[in-house]
CSV table of N, CA and C in Angstrom, one decimal:
chain,number,residue,atom,x,y,z
A,1,MET,N,1.3,-21.5,-6.7
A,1,MET,CA,0.6,-21.3,-7.9
A,1,MET,C,-0.2,-20.0,-7.8
A,2,LYS,N,-0.1,-19.1,-8.8
A,2,LYS,CA,-0.7,-17.8,-8.8
A,2,LYS,C,-2.2,-18.0,-9.0
A,3,LYS,N,-3.0,-17.3,-8.2
A,3,LYS,CA,-4.5,-17.4,-8.3
A,3,LYS,C,-5.0,-16.3,-9.2
A,4,VAL,N,-5.8,-16.7,-10.2
A,4,VAL,CA,-6.4,-15.7,-11.1
A,4,VAL,C,-8.0,-15.8,-11.0
A,5,TYR,N,-8.6,-14.7,-10.7
A,5,TYR,CA,-10.1,-14.6,-10.7
A,5,TYR,C,-10.6,-14.0,-11.9
A,6,VAL,N,-11.5,-14.6,-12.6
A,6,VAL,CA,-12.0,-14.1,-13.9
A,6,VAL,C,-13.5,-13.9,-13.8
A,7,LEU,N,-13.9,-12.7,-14.1
A,7,LEU,CA,-15.3,-12.4,-14.1
A,7,LEU,C,-15.7,-12.2,-15.6
A,8,GLU,N,-16.4,-13.2,-16.2
A,8,GLU,CA,-16.8,-13.2,-17.6
A,8,GLU,C,-18.1,-13.9,-17.7
A,9,ASP,N,-19.1,-13.2,-18.3
A,9,ASP,CA,-20.5,-13.8,-18.3
A,9,ASP,C,-20.6,-14.8,-19.5
A,10,ASN,N,-19.8,-14.7,-20.5
A,10,ASN,CA,-19.9,-15.7,-21.6
A,10,ASN,C,-19.2,-17.0,-21.3
A,11,ASP,N,-20.0,-18.1,-21.2
A,11,ASP,CA,-19.4,-19.3,-20.8
A,11,ASP,C,-18.3,-19.8,-21.7
A,12,ASP,N,-18.4,-19.7,-23.0
A,12,ASP,CA,-17.4,-20.1,-23.9
A,12,ASP,C,-16.1,-19.4,-23.7
A,13,ILE,N,-16.1,-18.1,-23.6
A,13,ILE,CA,-14.9,-17.3,-23.3
A,13,ILE,C,-14.3,-17.6,-22.0
A,14,ARG,N,-15.1,-17.8,-21.0
A,14,ARG,CA,-14.6,-18.1,-19.6
A,14,ARG,C,-13.9,-19.5,-19.7
A,15,GLU,N,-14.5,-20.5,-20.4
A,15,GLU,CA,-13.8,-21.8,-20.6
A,15,GLU,C,-12.5,-21.7,-21.3
A,16,ILE,N,-12.5,-20.9,-22.3
A,16,ILE,CA,-11.2,-20.7,-23.1
A,16,ILE,C,-10.1,-20.1,-22.2
A,17,ILE,N,-10.5,-19.1,-21.4
A,17,ILE,CA,-9.6,-18.5,-20.5
A,17,ILE,C,-9.1,-19.5,-19.4
A,18,GLU,N,-10.1,-20.3,-18.9
A,18,GLU,CA,-9.7,-21.3,-18.0
A,18,GLU,C,-8.6,-22.2,-18.5
A,19,PHE,N,-8.9,-22.7,-19.7
A,19,PHE,CA,-7.9,-23.6,-20.4
A,19,PHE,C,-6.6,-23.0,-20.5
A,20,LEU,N,-6.5,-21.7,-21.0
A,20,LEU,CA,-5.2,-21.0,-21.2
A,20,LEU,C,-4.5,-20.9,-19.9
A,21,LEU,N,-5.2,-20.4,-18.9
A,21,LEU,CA,-4.5,-20.1,-17.6
A,21,LEU,C,-4.1,-21.4,-16.9
A,22,VAL,N,-4.9,-22.4,-16.9
A,22,VAL,CA,-4.6,-23.7,-16.2
A,22,VAL,C,-3.4,-24.3,-17.0
A,23,ASP,N,-3.4,-24.2,-18.3
A,23,ASP,CA,-2.3,-24.7,-19.1
A,23,ASP,C,-1.0,-23.9,-18.8
A,24,GLY,N,-1.2,-22.7,-18.5
A,24,GLY,CA,0.0,-21.8,-18.1
A,24,GLY,C,0.4,-21.9,-16.7
A,25,GLY,N,-0.2,-22.8,-15.9
A,25,GLY,CA,0.3,-23.1,-14.6
A,25,GLY,C,-0.4,-22.2,-13.5
A,26,TYR,N,-1.5,-21.6,-13.9
A,26,TYR,CA,-2.2,-20.7,-12.9
A,26,TYR,C,-3.4,-21.5,-12.3
A,27,ASN,N,-3.8,-21.0,-11.1
A,27,ASN,CA,-5.0,-21.5,-10.4
A,27,ASN,C,-6.1,-20.6,-10.8
A,28,PHE,N,-7.1,-21.1,-11.6
A,28,PHE,CA,-8.2,-20.4,-12.2
A,28,PHE,C,-9.5,-20.5,-11.3
A,29,THR,N,-10.1,-19.4,-11.1
A,29,THR,CA,-11.5,-19.4,-10.5
A,29,THR,C,-12.3,-18.4,-11.4
A,30,GLY,N,-13.4,-19.0,-11.9
A,30,GLY,CA,-14.2,-18.2,-12.8
A,30,GLY,C,-15.6,-17.8,-12.2
A,31,PHE,N,-16.1,-16.7,-12.6
A,31,PHE,CA,-17.4,-16.2,-12.1
A,31,PHE,C,-18.2,-15.8,-13.3
A,32,PRO,N,-19.5,-16.2,-13.4
A,32,PRO,CA,-20.4,-15.8,-14.5
A,32,PRO,C,-21.1,-14.5,-14.3
A,33,ASN,N,-21.1,-13.9,-13.1
A,33,ASN,CA,-21.8,-12.7,-12.9
A,33,ASN,C,-21.2,-11.9,-11.7
A,34,ALA,N,-21.6,-10.7,-11.5
A,34,ALA,CA,-21.0,-9.9,-10.4
A,34,ALA,C,-21.4,-10.4,-9.1
A,35,LYS,N,-22.6,-10.9,-8.9
A,35,LYS,CA,-23.1,-11.4,-7.6
A,35,LYS,C,-22.2,-12.5,-7.1
A,36,SER,N,-21.9,-13.5,-8.0
A,36,SER,CA,-21.1,-14.6,-7.6
A,36,SER,C,-19.6,-14.2,-7.4
A,37,PHE,N,-19.2,-13.2,-8.2
A,37,PHE,CA,-17.9,-12.7,-8.0
A,37,PHE,C,-17.6,-12.1,-6.6
A,38,PHE,N,-18.5,-11.2,-6.2
A,38,PHE,CA,-18.4,-10.6,-4.9
A,38,PHE,C,-18.5,-11.6,-3.8
A,39,GLN,N,-19.4,-12.6,-3.9
A,39,GLN,CA,-19.4,-13.7,-2.9
A,39,GLN,C,-18.1,-14.5,-2.9
A,40,GLY,N,-17.5,-14.7,-4.1
A,40,GLY,CA,-16.3,-15.5,-4.1
A,40,GLY,C,-15.0,-14.8,-3.6
A,41,ILE,N,-15.0,-13.5,-3.7
A,41,ILE,CA,-13.8,-12.8,-3.2
A,41,ILE,C,-13.8,-12.5,-1.7
A,42,GLU,N,-15.0,-12.6,-1.1
A,42,GLU,CA,-15.1,-12.4,0.3
A,42,GLU,C,-14.1,-13.3,1.1
A,43,GLY,N,-13.1,-12.7,1.7
A,43,GLY,CA,-12.1,-13.4,2.4
A,43,GLY,C,-11.0,-14.1,1.6
A,44,ASN,N,-11.1,-13.8,0.3
A,44,ASN,CA,-10.1,-14.4,-0.7
A,44,ASN,C,-9.5,-13.3,-1.5
A,45,THR,N,-8.2,-13.3,-1.7
A,45,THR,CA,-7.6,-12.3,-2.5
A,45,THR,C,-6.7,-13.0,-3.5
A,46,PRO,N,-7.0,-12.9,-4.8
A,46,PRO,CA,-6.2,-13.5,-5.9
A,46,PRO,C,-4.9,-12.7,-6.2
A,47,ASP,N,-4.1,-13.2,-7.1
A,47,ASP,CA,-2.9,-12.4,-7.5
A,47,ASP,C,-3.3,-11.5,-8.6
A,48,ILE,N,-4.4,-11.7,-9.4
A,48,ILE,CA,-4.8,-10.8,-10.4
A,48,ILE,C,-6.3,-11.0,-10.7
A,49,PHE,N,-7.0,-9.9,-11.1
A,49,PHE,CA,-8.4,-10.0,-11.5
A,49,PHE,C,-8.4,-9.8,-13.0
A,50,ILE,N,-9.3,-10.5,-13.7
A,50,ILE,CA,-9.6,-10.3,-15.1
A,50,ILE,C,-11.1,-10.1,-15.2
A,51,LEU,N,-11.5,-8.9,-15.6
A,51,LEU,CA,-12.9,-8.5,-15.6
A,51,LEU,C,-13.4,-8.1,-17.0
A,52,ASP,N,-14.5,-8.7,-17.3
A,52,ASP,CA,-15.3,-8.2,-18.5
A,52,ASP,C,-16.0,-6.9,-18.1
A,53,ILE,N,-16.1,-6.0,-19.1
A,53,ILE,CA,-16.7,-4.7,-18.8
A,53,ILE,C,-18.3,-4.9,-18.8
A,54,MET,N,-18.8,-5.5,-19.8
A,54,MET,CA,-20.3,-5.6,-20.0
A,54,MET,C,-20.8,-6.9,-19.3
A,55,LEU,N,-21.5,-6.7,-18.3
A,55,LEU,CA,-22.1,-7.8,-17.5
A,55,LEU,C,-23.6,-7.7,-17.4
A,56,PRO,N,-24.3,-8.8,-17.2
A,56,PRO,CA,-25.7,-8.8,-17.1
A,56,PRO,C,-26.2,-8.1,-15.8
A,57,ASP,N,-25.4,-8.2,-14.8
A,57,ASP,CA,-25.8,-7.7,-13.5
A,57,ASP,C,-24.9,-6.7,-12.9
A,58,GLY,N,-24.1,-6.0,-13.7
A,58,GLY,CA,-23.1,-5.0,-13.2
A,58,GLY,C,-22.3,-4.5,-14.4
A,59,ASN,N,-21.4,-3.6,-14.0
A,59,ASN,CA,-20.5,-3.0,-14.9
A,59,ASN,C,-19.0,-3.3,-14.4
A,60,GLY,N,-18.2,-3.8,-15.3
A,60,GLY,CA,-16.8,-4.2,-14.9
A,60,GLY,C,-16.0,-3.0,-14.5
A,61,LEU,N,-16.3,-1.8,-15.0
A,61,LEU,CA,-15.6,-0.6,-14.6
A,61,LEU,C,-15.9,-0.2,-13.2
A,62,ASP,N,-17.2,-0.3,-12.8
A,62,ASP,CA,-17.6,0.0,-11.4
A,62,ASP,C,-17.0,-1.1,-10.5
A,63,ILE,N,-17.0,-2.3,-10.9
A,63,ILE,CA,-16.4,-3.4,-10.1
A,63,ILE,C,-14.9,-3.1,-9.9
A,64,CYS,N,-14.2,-2.7,-11.0
A,64,CYS,CA,-12.8,-2.4,-10.9
A,64,CYS,C,-12.5,-1.3,-9.9
A,65,ARG,N,-13.3,-0.2,-10.0
A,65,ARG,CA,-13.2,0.9,-9.1
A,65,ARG,C,-13.4,0.5,-7.6
A,66,ASP,N,-14.4,-0.4,-7.4
A,66,ASP,CA,-14.6,-0.9,-6.1
A,66,ASP,C,-13.4,-1.7,-5.6
A,67,LEU,N,-12.8,-2.5,-6.4
A,67,LEU,CA,-11.7,-3.3,-6.0
A,67,LEU,C,-10.5,-2.5,-5.7
A,68,LYS,N,-10.3,-1.4,-6.4
A,68,LYS,CA,-9.2,-0.5,-6.2
A,68,LYS,C,-9.4,0.4,-5.0
A,69,GLU,N,-10.6,0.5,-4.4
A,69,GLU,CA,-10.9,1.2,-3.2
A,69,GLU,C,-10.8,0.4,-2.0
A,70,ARG,N,-10.9,-0.9,-2.1
A,70,ARG,CA,-10.9,-1.9,-1.0
A,70,ARG,C,-9.5,-2.1,-0.5
A,71,GLN,N,-9.4,-2.1,0.8
A,71,GLN,CA,-8.0,-2.3,1.4
A,71,GLN,C,-7.4,-3.6,1.0
A,72,ASP,N,-8.2,-4.7,0.9
A,72,ASP,CA,-7.7,-6.0,0.7
A,72,ASP,C,-7.4,-6.3,-0.8
A,73,THR,N,-7.9,-5.5,-1.7
A,73,THR,CA,-7.7,-5.7,-3.1
A,73,THR,C,-7.1,-4.6,-3.9
A,74,LYS,N,-6.8,-3.4,-3.3
A,74,LYS,CA,-6.4,-2.3,-4.0
A,74,LYS,C,-5.0,-2.4,-4.7
A,75,ASN,N,-4.2,-3.3,-4.3
A,75,ASN,CA,-2.9,-3.5,-4.9
A,75,ASN,C,-2.9,-4.7,-5.9
A,76,VAL,N,-4.0,-5.4,-6.1
A,76,VAL,CA,-4.1,-6.5,-7.0
A,76,VAL,C,-4.3,-6.0,-8.4
A,77,PRO,N,-3.4,-6.4,-9.4
A,77,PRO,CA,-3.6,-5.9,-10.7
A,77,PRO,C,-4.9,-6.3,-11.4
A,78,VAL,N,-5.5,-5.5,-12.2
A,78,VAL,CA,-6.7,-5.7,-12.9
A,78,VAL,C,-6.5,-5.6,-14.4
A,79,LEU,N,-6.9,-6.7,-15.1
A,79,LEU,CA,-6.9,-6.7,-16.6
A,79,LEU,C,-8.4,-6.6,-17.0
A,80,MET,N,-8.8,-5.6,-17.7
A,80,MET,CA,-10.1,-5.4,-18.2
A,80,MET,C,-10.2,-6.0,-19.6
A,81,MET,N,-11.4,-6.5,-19.9
A,81,MET,CA,-11.7,-7.1,-21.3
A,81,MET,C,-13.0,-6.5,-21.8
A,82,SER,N,-13.1,-6.3,-23.1
A,82,SER,CA,-14.3,-5.9,-23.7
A,82,SER,C,-14.2,-6.1,-25.2
A,83,ALA,N,-15.4,-6.5,-25.8
A,83,ALA,CA,-15.5,-6.6,-27.3
A,83,ALA,C,-15.6,-5.2,-27.9
A,84,ASN,N,-15.9,-4.2,-27.1
A,84,ASN,CA,-16.0,-2.8,-27.6
A,84,ASN,C,-14.7,-2.2,-27.4
A,85,THR,N,-13.9,-2.0,-28.5
A,85,THR,CA,-12.6,-1.4,-28.5
A,85,THR,C,-12.6,0.1,-28.0
A,86,ASP,N,-13.8,0.7,-28.1
A,86,ASP,CA,-13.9,2.1,-27.6
A,86,ASP,C,-13.7,2.2,-26.1
A,87,MET,N,-13.9,1.0,-25.5
A,87,MET,CA,-13.7,1.0,-24.0
A,87,MET,C,-12.3,1.0,-23.6
A,88,MET,N,-11.3,0.9,-24.5
A,88,MET,CA,-9.9,0.8,-24.2
A,88,MET,C,-9.5,2.0,-23.3
A,89,THR,N,-9.9,3.1,-23.6
A,89,THR,CA,-9.5,4.3,-22.9
A,89,THR,C,-10.1,4.4,-21.5
A,90,THR,N,-11.1,3.6,-21.2
A,90,THR,CA,-11.8,3.7,-19.9
A,90,THR,C,-11.0,3.0,-18.8
A,91,LYS,N,-10.0,2.2,-19.2
A,91,LYS,CA,-9.3,1.5,-18.1
A,91,LYS,C,-8.6,2.5,-17.1
A,92,ASN,N,-8.2,3.6,-17.6
A,92,ASN,CA,-7.6,4.6,-16.7
A,92,ASN,C,-8.6,5.2,-15.7
A,93,ARG,N,-9.9,5.2,-16.1
A,93,ARG,CA,-10.9,5.7,-15.2
A,93,ARG,C,-11.1,4.9,-14.0
A,94,CYS,N,-10.8,3.6,-14.1
A,94,CYS,CA,-11.0,2.7,-13.0
A,94,CYS,C,-9.7,2.2,-12.4
A,95,LYS,N,-8.6,2.7,-12.9
A,95,LYS,CA,-7.3,2.4,-12.4
A,95,LYS,C,-6.8,1.0,-12.7
A,96,ALA,N,-7.4,0.4,-13.8
A,96,ALA,CA,-7.0,-0.9,-14.2
A,96,ALA,C,-5.6,-0.8,-14.8
A,97,GLU,N,-4.8,-1.9,-14.6
A,97,GLU,CA,-3.4,-1.9,-15.1
A,97,GLU,C,-3.4,-2.2,-16.6
A,98,ASP,N,-4.4,-2.8,-17.2
A,98,ASP,CA,-4.3,-3.2,-18.6
A,98,ASP,C,-5.7,-3.4,-19.2
A,99,PHE,N,-5.8,-3.4,-20.5
A,99,PHE,CA,-7.0,-3.7,-21.2
A,99,PHE,C,-6.7,-4.6,-22.4
A,100,ILE,N,-7.6,-5.5,-22.7
A,100,ILE,CA,-7.4,-6.3,-23.9
A,100,ILE,C,-8.8,-6.4,-24.5
A,101,SER,N,-8.8,-6.3,-25.9
A,101,SER,CA,-10.1,-6.4,-26.6
A,101,SER,C,-10.4,-7.8,-27.0
A,102,LYS,N,-11.7,-8.1,-27.0
A,102,LYS,CA,-12.1,-9.5,-27.4
A,102,LYS,C,-12.7,-9.4,-28.9
A,103,PRO,N,-12.4,-10.3,-29.7
A,103,PRO,CA,-11.6,-11.5,-29.4
A,103,PRO,C,-10.1,-11.2,-29.3
A,104,PHE,N,-9.4,-11.9,-28.4
A,104,PHE,CA,-8.0,-11.6,-28.2
A,104,PHE,C,-7.2,-12.7,-28.8
A,105,ASP,N,-5.9,-12.4,-29.0
A,105,ASP,CA,-4.9,-13.3,-29.4
A,105,ASP,C,-4.5,-14.1,-28.2
A,106,ILE,N,-4.4,-15.4,-28.3
A,106,ILE,CA,-4.1,-16.3,-27.2
A,106,ILE,C,-2.8,-16.0,-26.6
A,107,ASP,N,-1.8,-15.8,-27.4
A,107,ASP,CA,-0.4,-15.6,-26.9
A,107,ASP,C,-0.4,-14.2,-26.2
A,108,ASP,N,-1.0,-13.2,-26.8
A,108,ASP,CA,-1.1,-11.9,-26.2
A,108,ASP,C,-1.8,-11.9,-24.9
A,109,PHE,N,-2.9,-12.6,-24.8
A,109,PHE,CA,-3.6,-12.7,-23.5
A,109,PHE,C,-2.7,-13.3,-22.4
A,110,VAL,N,-2.2,-14.4,-22.6
A,110,VAL,CA,-1.3,-15.1,-21.6
A,110,VAL,C,-0.1,-14.2,-21.3
A,111,GLY,N,0.5,-13.6,-22.3
A,111,GLY,CA,1.6,-12.7,-22.1
A,111,GLY,C,1.3,-11.5,-21.2
A,112,ARG,N,0.1,-10.9,-21.4
A,112,ARG,CA,-0.3,-9.8,-20.6
A,112,ARG,C,-0.5,-10.2,-19.1
A,113,VAL,N,-1.1,-11.4,-18.9
A,113,VAL,CA,-1.3,-11.9,-17.5
A,113,VAL,C,0.1,-12.1,-16.9
A,114,ASP,N,1.0,-12.8,-17.6
A,114,ASP,CA,2.3,-13.0,-17.1
A,114,ASP,C,3.0,-11.7,-16.8
A,115,HIS,N,2.9,-10.7,-17.7
A,115,HIS,CA,3.6,-9.4,-17.5
A,115,HIS,C,3.0,-8.7,-16.2
A,116,LEU,N,1.7,-8.7,-16.1
A,116,LEU,CA,1.1,-8.0,-14.9
A,116,LEU,C,1.5,-8.7,-13.6
A,117,LEU,N,1.6,-10.0,-13.6
A,117,LEU,CA,2.0,-10.7,-12.4
A,117,LEU,C,3.4,-10.4,-12.1
A,118,LYS,N,4.3,-10.4,-13.1
A,118,LYS,CA,5.7,-10.1,-12.8
A,118,LYS,C,5.9,-8.7,-12.4
A,119,ASP,N,5.2,-7.7,-13.0
A,119,ASP,CA,5.3,-6.3,-12.6
A,119,ASP,C,4.8,-6.2,-11.1
A,120,ASN,N,3.8,-6.9,-10.7
A,120,ASN,CA,3.2,-6.8,-9.4
A,120,ASN,C,4.2,-7.3,-8.4
A,121,ILE,N,5.0,-8.3,-8.7
A,121,ILE,CA,6.0,-8.9,-7.8
A,121,ILE,C,7.1,-7.9,-7.6
A,122,ALA,N,7.5,-7.2,-8.7
A,122,ALA,CA,8.6,-6.3,-8.7
A,122,ALA,C,8.2,-5.0,-7.9
A,123,SER,N,7.0,-4.6,-7.8
A,123,SER,CA,6.6,-3.4,-7.1
A,123,SER,C,6.4,-3.6,-5.6
């Protein structure tokens, strides 16, 4: 079962994502803030990261950059999320593989996760 780590400070959105991913056969681990996220990934590497950009205790872009520089996580795909569609162009600055705007279409969200995981297996 593929492991998905989700960093999203909005409880409702995190719960929706959990439902979608568990229903899709994924192993979901959610984090409400950057501090708990970094504690949770110590010694654990998921198959994909899903990161909100705007966080109360950090910036998803900075976290993405950090993940892409770490030896243990640099090859793990990252899907960035934001309600601010102007942020879409910023995914390239942190080397994220994809970006989705919130609110998102349920089928599109799950499809992107599936696609990123399949692409990562192929590479």
